Short mmCIF file of C-alpha atoms in Angstrom, two decimals:
data_model
loop_
_atom_site.label_atom_id
_atom_site.label_comp_id
_atom_site.label_asym_id
_atom_site.label_seq_id
_atom_site.Cartn_x
_atom_site.Cartn_y
_atom_site.Cartn_z
CA MET A 27 0.00 0.00 0.00
CA VAL A 28 2.91 2.35 0.58
CA ASP A 29 3.42 2.38 -3.20
CA ARG A 30 -0.09 3.80 -3.64
CA ILE A 31 0.61 6.44 -1.00
CA LYS A 32 3.80 7.49 -2.78
CA GLN A 33 1.84 7.98 -6.01
CA GLY A 34 0.00 10.85 -4.33
CA ASN A 35 -3.60 12.07 -4.27
CA VAL A 36 -4.69 9.10 -2.15
CA ILE A 37 -7.53 9.48 0.35
CA SER A 38 -8.08 7.16 3.29
CA VAL A 39 -10.32 7.01 6.36
CA GLU A 40 -10.40 5.50 9.83
CA ILE A 41 -13.45 3.73 11.25
CA GLU A 42 -14.33 1.94 14.47
CA PRO A 43 -15.90 -1.52 14.66
CA PRO A 44 -19.59 -1.52 15.62
CA ILE A 45 -20.52 -1.46 19.29
CA LEU A 46 -21.11 -4.95 20.66
CA GLY A 47 -24.52 -6.15 19.49
CA GLU A 48 -24.81 -3.83 16.50
CA SER A 49 -24.69 -4.84 12.83
CA ILE A 50 -21.76 -4.52 10.45
CA GLN A 51 -24.28 -3.00 8.05
CA GLN A 52 -23.63 0.35 9.73
CA VAL A 53 -20.00 0.08 8.60
CA TYR A 54 -21.15 -0.52 5.03
CA ASP A 55 -23.59 2.40 5.27
CA ILE A 56 -20.70 4.68 6.22
CA LEU A 57 -18.16 3.33 3.74
CA ASP A 58 -20.23 2.67 0.59
CA PRO A 59 -20.59 6.40 -0.27
CA LEU A 60 -16.90 6.98 0.46
CA VAL A 61 -15.85 4.04 -1.70
CA ALA A 62 -17.87 5.60 -4.51
CA LEU A 63 -15.84 8.78 -3.97
CA GLY A 64 -12.60 6.88 -4.48
CA ILE A 65 -11.04 6.26 -1.07
CA ALA A 66 -8.07 3.88 -1.21
CA TYR A 67 -7.86 2.27 2.21
CA VAL A 68 -9.67 2.00 5.54
CA ASP A 69 -8.00 1.92 8.95
CA ILE A 70 -9.91 -0.15 11.53
CA THR A 71 -9.35 0.65 15.18
CA TYR A 72 -8.79 -2.00 17.85
CA HIS A 73 -10.28 -1.52 21.30
CA PRO A 74 -8.80 -3.30 24.34
CA GLU A 75 -10.88 -4.93 27.02
CA GLU A 76 -12.23 -2.67 29.75
CA VAL A 77 -12.98 -3.44 33.37
CA VAL A 78 -16.75 -3.01 33.62
CA GLY A 79 -17.22 -4.23 37.18
CA PHE A 80 -16.25 -6.84 39.72
CA VAL A 81 -17.58 -10.19 40.87
CA GLU A 82 -17.10 -11.43 44.42
CA ARG A 83 -16.19 -15.03 45.17
CA GLY A 84 -15.84 -15.63 48.85
CA ASP A 85 -13.60 -12.93 50.22
CA GLN A 86 -12.03 -12.16 46.83
CA ARG A 87 -13.03 -9.69 44.09
CA PHE A 88 -12.31 -10.43 40.44
CA PRO A 89 -12.57 -7.87 37.63
CA LEU A 90 -15.09 -8.37 34.84
CA HIS A 91 -13.62 -7.58 31.43
CA ARG A 92 -15.53 -6.66 28.31
CA ARG A 93 -14.62 -5.34 24.89
CA LYS A 94 -17.29 -2.82 23.89
CA LYS A 95 -16.22 -2.63 20.25
CA PRO A 96 -14.99 -6.08 19.21
CA GLY A 97 -14.66 -7.29 15.65
CA THR A 98 -11.55 -5.66 14.17
CA VAL A 99 -10.50 -8.90 12.48
CA GLY A 100 -14.03 -9.63 11.30
CA VAL A 101 -14.50 -6.13 9.89
CA ALA A 102 -11.16 -6.38 8.05
CA GLY A 103 -12.20 -9.68 6.48
CA ALA A 104 -15.62 -8.31 5.58
CA LEU A 105 -14.07 -5.32 3.82
CA VAL A 106 -11.75 -7.59 1.84
CA GLY A 107 -14.79 -9.46 0.56
CA ARG A 108 -17.06 -6.48 -0.05
CA TYR A 109 -14.62 -4.06 -1.68
CA GLN A 110 -12.08 -6.30 -3.36
CA LYS A 111 -13.15 -5.27 -6.87
CA GLN A 112 -12.76 -1.61 -5.94
CA GLY A 113 -9.25 -2.25 -4.64
CA ILE A 114 -9.99 -0.99 -1.14
CA GLU A 115 -7.33 -2.06 1.37
CA PRO A 116 -8.35 -2.69 5.00
CA VAL A 117 -5.70 -1.62 7.52
CA PRO A 118 -6.49 -3.07 10.95
CA HIS A 119 -4.74 -1.64 13.96
CA VAL A 120 -2.34 -3.87 15.88
CA ILE A 121 -1.79 -2.66 19.45
CA CYS A 122 0.43 -3.44 22.41
CA THR A 123 -2.33 -3.05 25.00
CA GLY A 124 -3.58 -6.40 26.25
CA PHE A 125 -1.50 -8.60 23.93
CA ASN A 126 1.51 -10.77 24.62
CA ARG A 127 3.80 -11.62 21.72
CA HIS A 128 2.20 -15.00 21.03
CA GLU A 129 -1.28 -13.45 20.92
CA THR A 130 0.02 -10.73 18.60
CA GLU A 131 1.46 -13.37 16.30
CA GLU A 132 -1.83 -15.31 16.22
CA TYR A 133 -3.74 -12.09 15.49
CA LEU A 134 -1.42 -11.30 12.58
CA ILE A 135 -1.71 -14.81 11.17
CA GLU A 136 -5.52 -14.60 11.27
CA LEU A 137 -5.36 -11.32 9.37
CA SER A 138 -3.04 -12.80 6.75
CA TYR A 139 -5.41 -15.74 6.19
CA LEU A 140 -8.18 -13.22 5.42
CA GLY A 141 -6.06 -11.58 2.72
CA VAL A 142 -5.11 -8.52 4.78
CA GLN A 143 -1.74 -7.15 3.69
CA ASN A 144 -1.47 -3.89 5.64
CA VAL A 145 -1.51 -3.05 9.35
CA LEU A 146 -1.03 0.01 11.56
CA ALA A 147 1.17 -0.73 14.58
CA LEU A 148 0.41 1.30 17.72
CA ARG A 149 1.02 1.15 21.43
CA GLY A 150 -2.72 1.74 21.78
CA ASP A 151 -4.71 3.52 24.43
CA PRO A 152 -4.49 2.09 27.93
CA ALA A 153 -7.52 0.18 29.12
CA ARG A 154 -10.34 1.88 31.03
CA GLY A 155 -11.34 1.07 34.56
CA PRO A 156 -14.93 0.60 35.84
CA ASP A 157 -15.18 4.38 36.35
CA GLY A 158 -14.57 4.90 32.63
CA LYS A 159 -11.19 6.55 33.17
CA PHE A 160 -7.98 5.36 31.56
CA VAL A 161 -5.66 3.38 33.79
CA PRO A 162 -1.87 3.78 33.39
CA PHE A 163 -0.51 1.75 30.48
CA ALA A 164 1.26 -1.44 31.45
CA ALA A 165 2.33 -4.20 29.09
CA VAL A 166 0.98 -7.64 29.88
CA PRO A 167 3.61 -10.30 30.70
CA GLY A 168 5.42 -11.12 27.47
CA GLY A 169 3.89 -8.12 25.71
CA HIS A 170 5.36 -5.03 24.10
CA GLU A 171 6.13 -1.89 26.09
CA ARG A 172 6.50 0.28 22.99
CA ALA A 173 5.25 0.36 19.42
CA GLY A 174 8.80 0.04 18.11
CA SER A 175 9.23 -3.51 19.39
CA LEU A 176 5.77 -4.37 18.03
CA VAL A 177 6.88 -3.11 14.62
CA ARG A 178 9.98 -5.30 14.89
CA GLN A 179 7.85 -8.39 15.56
CA ILE A 180 5.65 -7.69 12.54
CA ALA A 181 8.67 -6.99 10.35
CA ASP A 182 10.36 -10.21 11.49
CA LEU A 183 7.51 -12.18 9.93
CA ARG A 184 8.70 -10.93 6.54
CA SER A 185 11.83 -13.01 7.00
CA SER A 186 9.89 -16.01 8.38
CA THR A 187 10.96 -15.32 11.98
CA TYR A 188 8.25 -16.19 14.49
CA VAL A 189 8.11 -15.81 18.29
CA GLY A 190 10.74 -17.86 20.09
CA ALA A 191 13.06 -17.90 17.05
CA GLU A 192 10.80 -20.40 15.30
CA THR A 193 10.57 -20.21 11.53
CA GLY A 194 7.72 -20.64 9.08
CA MET A 195 6.23 -19.16 5.95
CA PRO A 196 6.98 -15.45 5.45
CA VAL A 197 4.11 -13.05 6.15
CA ASP A 198 4.76 -9.72 4.45
CA PHE A 199 2.68 -6.89 5.90
CA CYS A 200 3.05 -3.27 4.87
CA ILE A 201 3.53 -1.57 8.25
CA GLY A 202 2.21 1.86 9.15
CA ALA A 203 2.84 3.62 12.45
CA ALA A 204 1.83 6.81 14.25
CA CYS A 205 3.65 10.11 14.65
CA TYR A 206 2.89 13.35 16.46
CA PRO A 207 3.54 16.77 14.89
CA GLU A 208 3.05 18.35 18.33
CA LYS A 209 4.91 15.51 20.13
CA HIS A 210 3.52 12.56 22.03
CA SER A 211 2.02 13.52 25.38
CA LEU A 212 4.65 11.47 27.23
CA ALA A 213 7.66 12.81 25.32
CA GLN A 214 9.95 15.34 27.01
CA SER A 215 10.24 17.43 23.84
CA LEU A 216 9.37 17.34 20.16
CA GLN A 217 13.00 16.64 19.23
CA ALA A 218 13.19 13.76 21.71
CA ASP A 219 9.98 12.39 20.22
CA ILE A 220 11.38 12.65 16.69
CA ASN A 221 14.55 10.84 17.75
CA ALA A 222 12.41 8.05 19.21
CA LEU A 223 10.33 8.04 16.03
CA LYS A 224 13.47 7.45 13.97
CA GLU A 225 14.27 4.40 16.08
CA LYS A 226 10.74 3.09 15.53
CA VAL A 227 10.91 3.63 11.76
CA GLU A 228 14.21 1.77 11.63
CA GLN A 229 12.47 -1.31 13.06
CA GLY A 230 10.55 -1.71 9.79
CA VAL A 231 7.94 1.05 9.36
CA ASP A 232 6.89 1.71 5.74
CA TYR A 233 4.85 4.88 6.28
CA LEU A 234 3.63 7.14 9.08
CA VAL A 235 0.23 8.65 9.88
CA THR A 236 0.09 11.76 12.04
CA GLN A 237 -2.13 12.51 14.98
CA MET A 238 -4.86 14.93 13.94
CA PHE A 239 -3.82 18.59 13.74
CA PHE A 240 -5.37 21.88 12.65
CA ASP A 241 -2.30 23.94 11.69
CA VAL A 242 -0.71 22.99 8.36
CA ASP A 243 2.48 24.92 9.12
CA MET A 244 2.98 22.61 12.09
CA TYR A 245 2.87 19.60 9.75
CA SER A 246 5.35 21.20 7.34
CA ARG A 247 7.81 21.96 10.13
CA PHE A 248 7.44 18.44 11.47
CA VAL A 249 8.21 16.90 8.07
CA GLU A 250 11.32 19.07 7.81
CA LYS A 251 12.49 18.05 11.29
CA THR A 252 11.96 14.35 10.59
CA ALA A 253 13.83 14.58 7.29
CA ALA A 254 16.71 16.26 9.13
CA VAL A 255 17.26 13.13 11.26
CA GLY A 256 17.00 10.79 8.27
CA ILE A 257 13.35 9.71 8.35
CA ALA A 258 12.45 9.14 4.70
CA VAL A 259 9.14 7.25 4.77
CA PRO A 260 5.92 9.02 3.66
CA ILE A 261 4.19 11.01 6.42
CA VAL A 262 0.42 11.04 5.89
CA PRO A 263 -1.49 13.93 7.52
CA ALA A 264 -4.62 12.99 9.47
CA LEU A 265 -7.60 15.35 9.58
CA PHE A 266 -10.87 15.66 11.46
CA PRO A 267 -13.68 17.99 10.29
CA PHE A 268 -15.33 18.62 13.66
CA THR A 269 -18.96 19.68 13.85
CA SER A 270 -19.43 20.78 17.45
CA TYR A 271 -17.88 23.39 19.74
CA LYS A 272 -17.17 20.74 22.36
CA TYR A 273 -14.26 19.50 20.23
CA VAL A 274 -12.51 22.86 20.55
CA THR A 275 -12.06 22.16 24.25
CA SER A 276 -11.91 18.35 24.31
CA LEU A 277 -9.51 17.59 21.45
CA PRO A 278 -6.46 19.36 22.93
CA SER A 279 -6.73 17.50 26.22
CA PHE A 280 -7.65 14.11 24.75
CA PHE A 281 -5.43 14.01 21.65
CA GLY A 282 -2.78 16.59 22.47
CA CYS A 283 -3.52 18.71 19.42
CA SER A 284 -3.72 22.49 19.65
CA ILE A 285 -6.46 24.65 18.14
CA PRO A 286 -5.16 27.69 16.20
CA ALA A 287 -6.29 31.03 17.60
CA GLU A 288 -8.18 31.93 14.42
CA LEU A 289 -10.14 28.68 14.46
CA ALA A 290 -10.85 28.96 18.19
CA SER A 291 -12.09 32.52 17.77
CA ARG A 292 -14.41 31.65 14.90
CA ALA A 293 -15.68 28.58 16.73
CA GLU A 294 -16.46 30.73 19.76
CA GLN A 295 -18.75 32.85 17.59
CA TYR A 296 -20.73 29.78 16.49
CA LYS A 297 -20.71 27.75 19.72
CA LYS A 298 -24.52 27.93 19.95
CA LYS A 299 -25.16 27.76 16.20
CA SER A 300 -24.86 24.12 15.17
CA GLU A 301 -25.20 24.56 11.40
CA GLU A 302 -22.66 27.40 11.27
CA MET A 303 -20.27 25.35 13.40
CA ARG A 304 -20.61 22.41 11.05
CA LYS A 305 -19.88 24.63 8.04
CA LEU A 306 -16.82 26.02 9.82
CA GLY A 307 -15.46 22.53 10.49
CA ILE A 308 -15.86 21.57 6.84
CA GLU A 309 -14.41 24.85 5.56
CA TRP A 310 -11.35 24.63 7.80
CA CYS A 311 -10.71 21.02 6.84
CA VAL A 312 -10.99 21.80 3.12
CA GLN A 313 -8.51 24.65 3.53
CA GLN A 314 -6.15 22.26 5.31
CA CYS A 315 -6.43 19.75 2.47
CA GLU A 316 -5.66 22.34 -0.17
CA ALA A 317 -2.67 23.68 1.77
CA LEU A 318 -1.35 20.18 2.47
CA ARG A 319 -1.44 19.27 -1.19
CA LYS A 320 0.46 22.43 -2.06
CA CYS A 321 3.18 21.60 0.45
CA GLY A 322 3.59 18.08 -0.92
CA ALA A 323 1.67 15.84 1.49
CA PRO A 324 1.65 12.33 -0.03
CA SER A 325 -2.02 11.67 0.74
CA LEU A 326 -4.87 12.65 3.08
CA HIS A 327 -6.31 10.62 5.95
CA PHE A 328 -9.63 11.36 7.68
CA TYR A 329 -11.14 10.32 11.00
CA LEU A 330 -14.76 9.27 10.52
CA HIS A 331 -15.73 9.28 14.19
CA ARG A 332 -18.77 11.12 15.57
CA ASN A 333 -20.44 11.42 12.16
CA ALA A 334 -17.67 13.64 10.83
CA PRO A 335 -18.75 15.03 7.42
CA VAL A 336 -15.84 13.48 5.55
CA ALA A 337 -17.81 12.77 2.37
CA GLU A 338 -18.64 16.46 2.04
CA VAL A 339 -14.99 17.39 2.43
CA ILE A 340 -13.89 14.84 -0.18
CA LYS A 341 -16.44 16.15 -2.68
CA LEU A 342 -15.11 19.67 -2.23
CA ILE A 343 -11.45 18.74 -2.76
CA ARG A 344 -11.88 16.38 -5.71
#
C-alpha cells in the first residue's frame, strides 16, 4: 500500500468496529458512499478490554472484562470481501495493550489468512477502569512496552521469523505507524519524540500517519524536522472535520492537538449555532487539504468518528 501512498492524491479514512450487538451493516452504510468517492484504504481501530465491574467469590473480588467494540479482524475480512473489486485495502490496527507476543502473532496470522496485507502498529490507548477513566498503560507479561518492538515483531515475519526464534512461511505486511507533529504527550520534547520516532521507523515502518492537527504549518515543520534526522518514509497527515464546539475544548486534552487562535475565535462565535459550526469545520478542513497538497503531502487521511462530514470534504477537494 505504501506504493499507492507514494503515487500521491490518495484518500483514506479510519473507522471503528460496531458497538457490541450492532450490525456490520452500519460500517457498510458509512463506507459505501466513500468508496464511490474513491477512497483507497480503511483503517480499523482495535479496542482493548475494559474493566466493567467486579464479581465477588468468597472474600475475593475479580474484575469483569468486556470489549465494547470487538470485531476488528471480522471487519477487516468483511471489507476484503465487499470491496475487493474496488481495490480498497483494509488496515487493521495492531496494538500493544492487552497482547503478549504470542497473541500478537496469532492475530497477525488470522489477518493474513483473510487476505489482509497492511496493518497500523500502535502502542494503543491504555484500558479503562470501571469508572470509565484510563488506567496507566502497562504491558501484559510477554507483551510489548513500545510500538517500536511491536513493529519489529511484525517486520520479522517478513523473514519467516516467528516468536521464540521459530521459523515458518513469510508473512509480508506493509507496516504503518503513528507520529505526532506536536509531540507525544509522554515525550519530554518534540525533538526527543522525533529521535524516538526514527528508532521506531528503523524497526521496519513503511509509512507514518500523524495525529490529527489543525495547523498545516505545524505539519510542514514536522516533516522538515523528521527529514533532518533521516526519516524518509511518507508522512500522511490525518484530519478531522469537527462539527461541534465541544471539540474545541476536548480535542487538545484528549489528543494533544492544539487549536489555532483563528479557528478557536471563529468557533467561539458559532458555539450555539450548530449549522454554522458544522460549516466552519468543513471549511477549515478543506482549507487544510488544499494547503497540504500544495506543500507536498503524499495523501490525506480522515477520521470518521462522531459522524464527521468526511464525504462532504472529499467532494469539495476532488
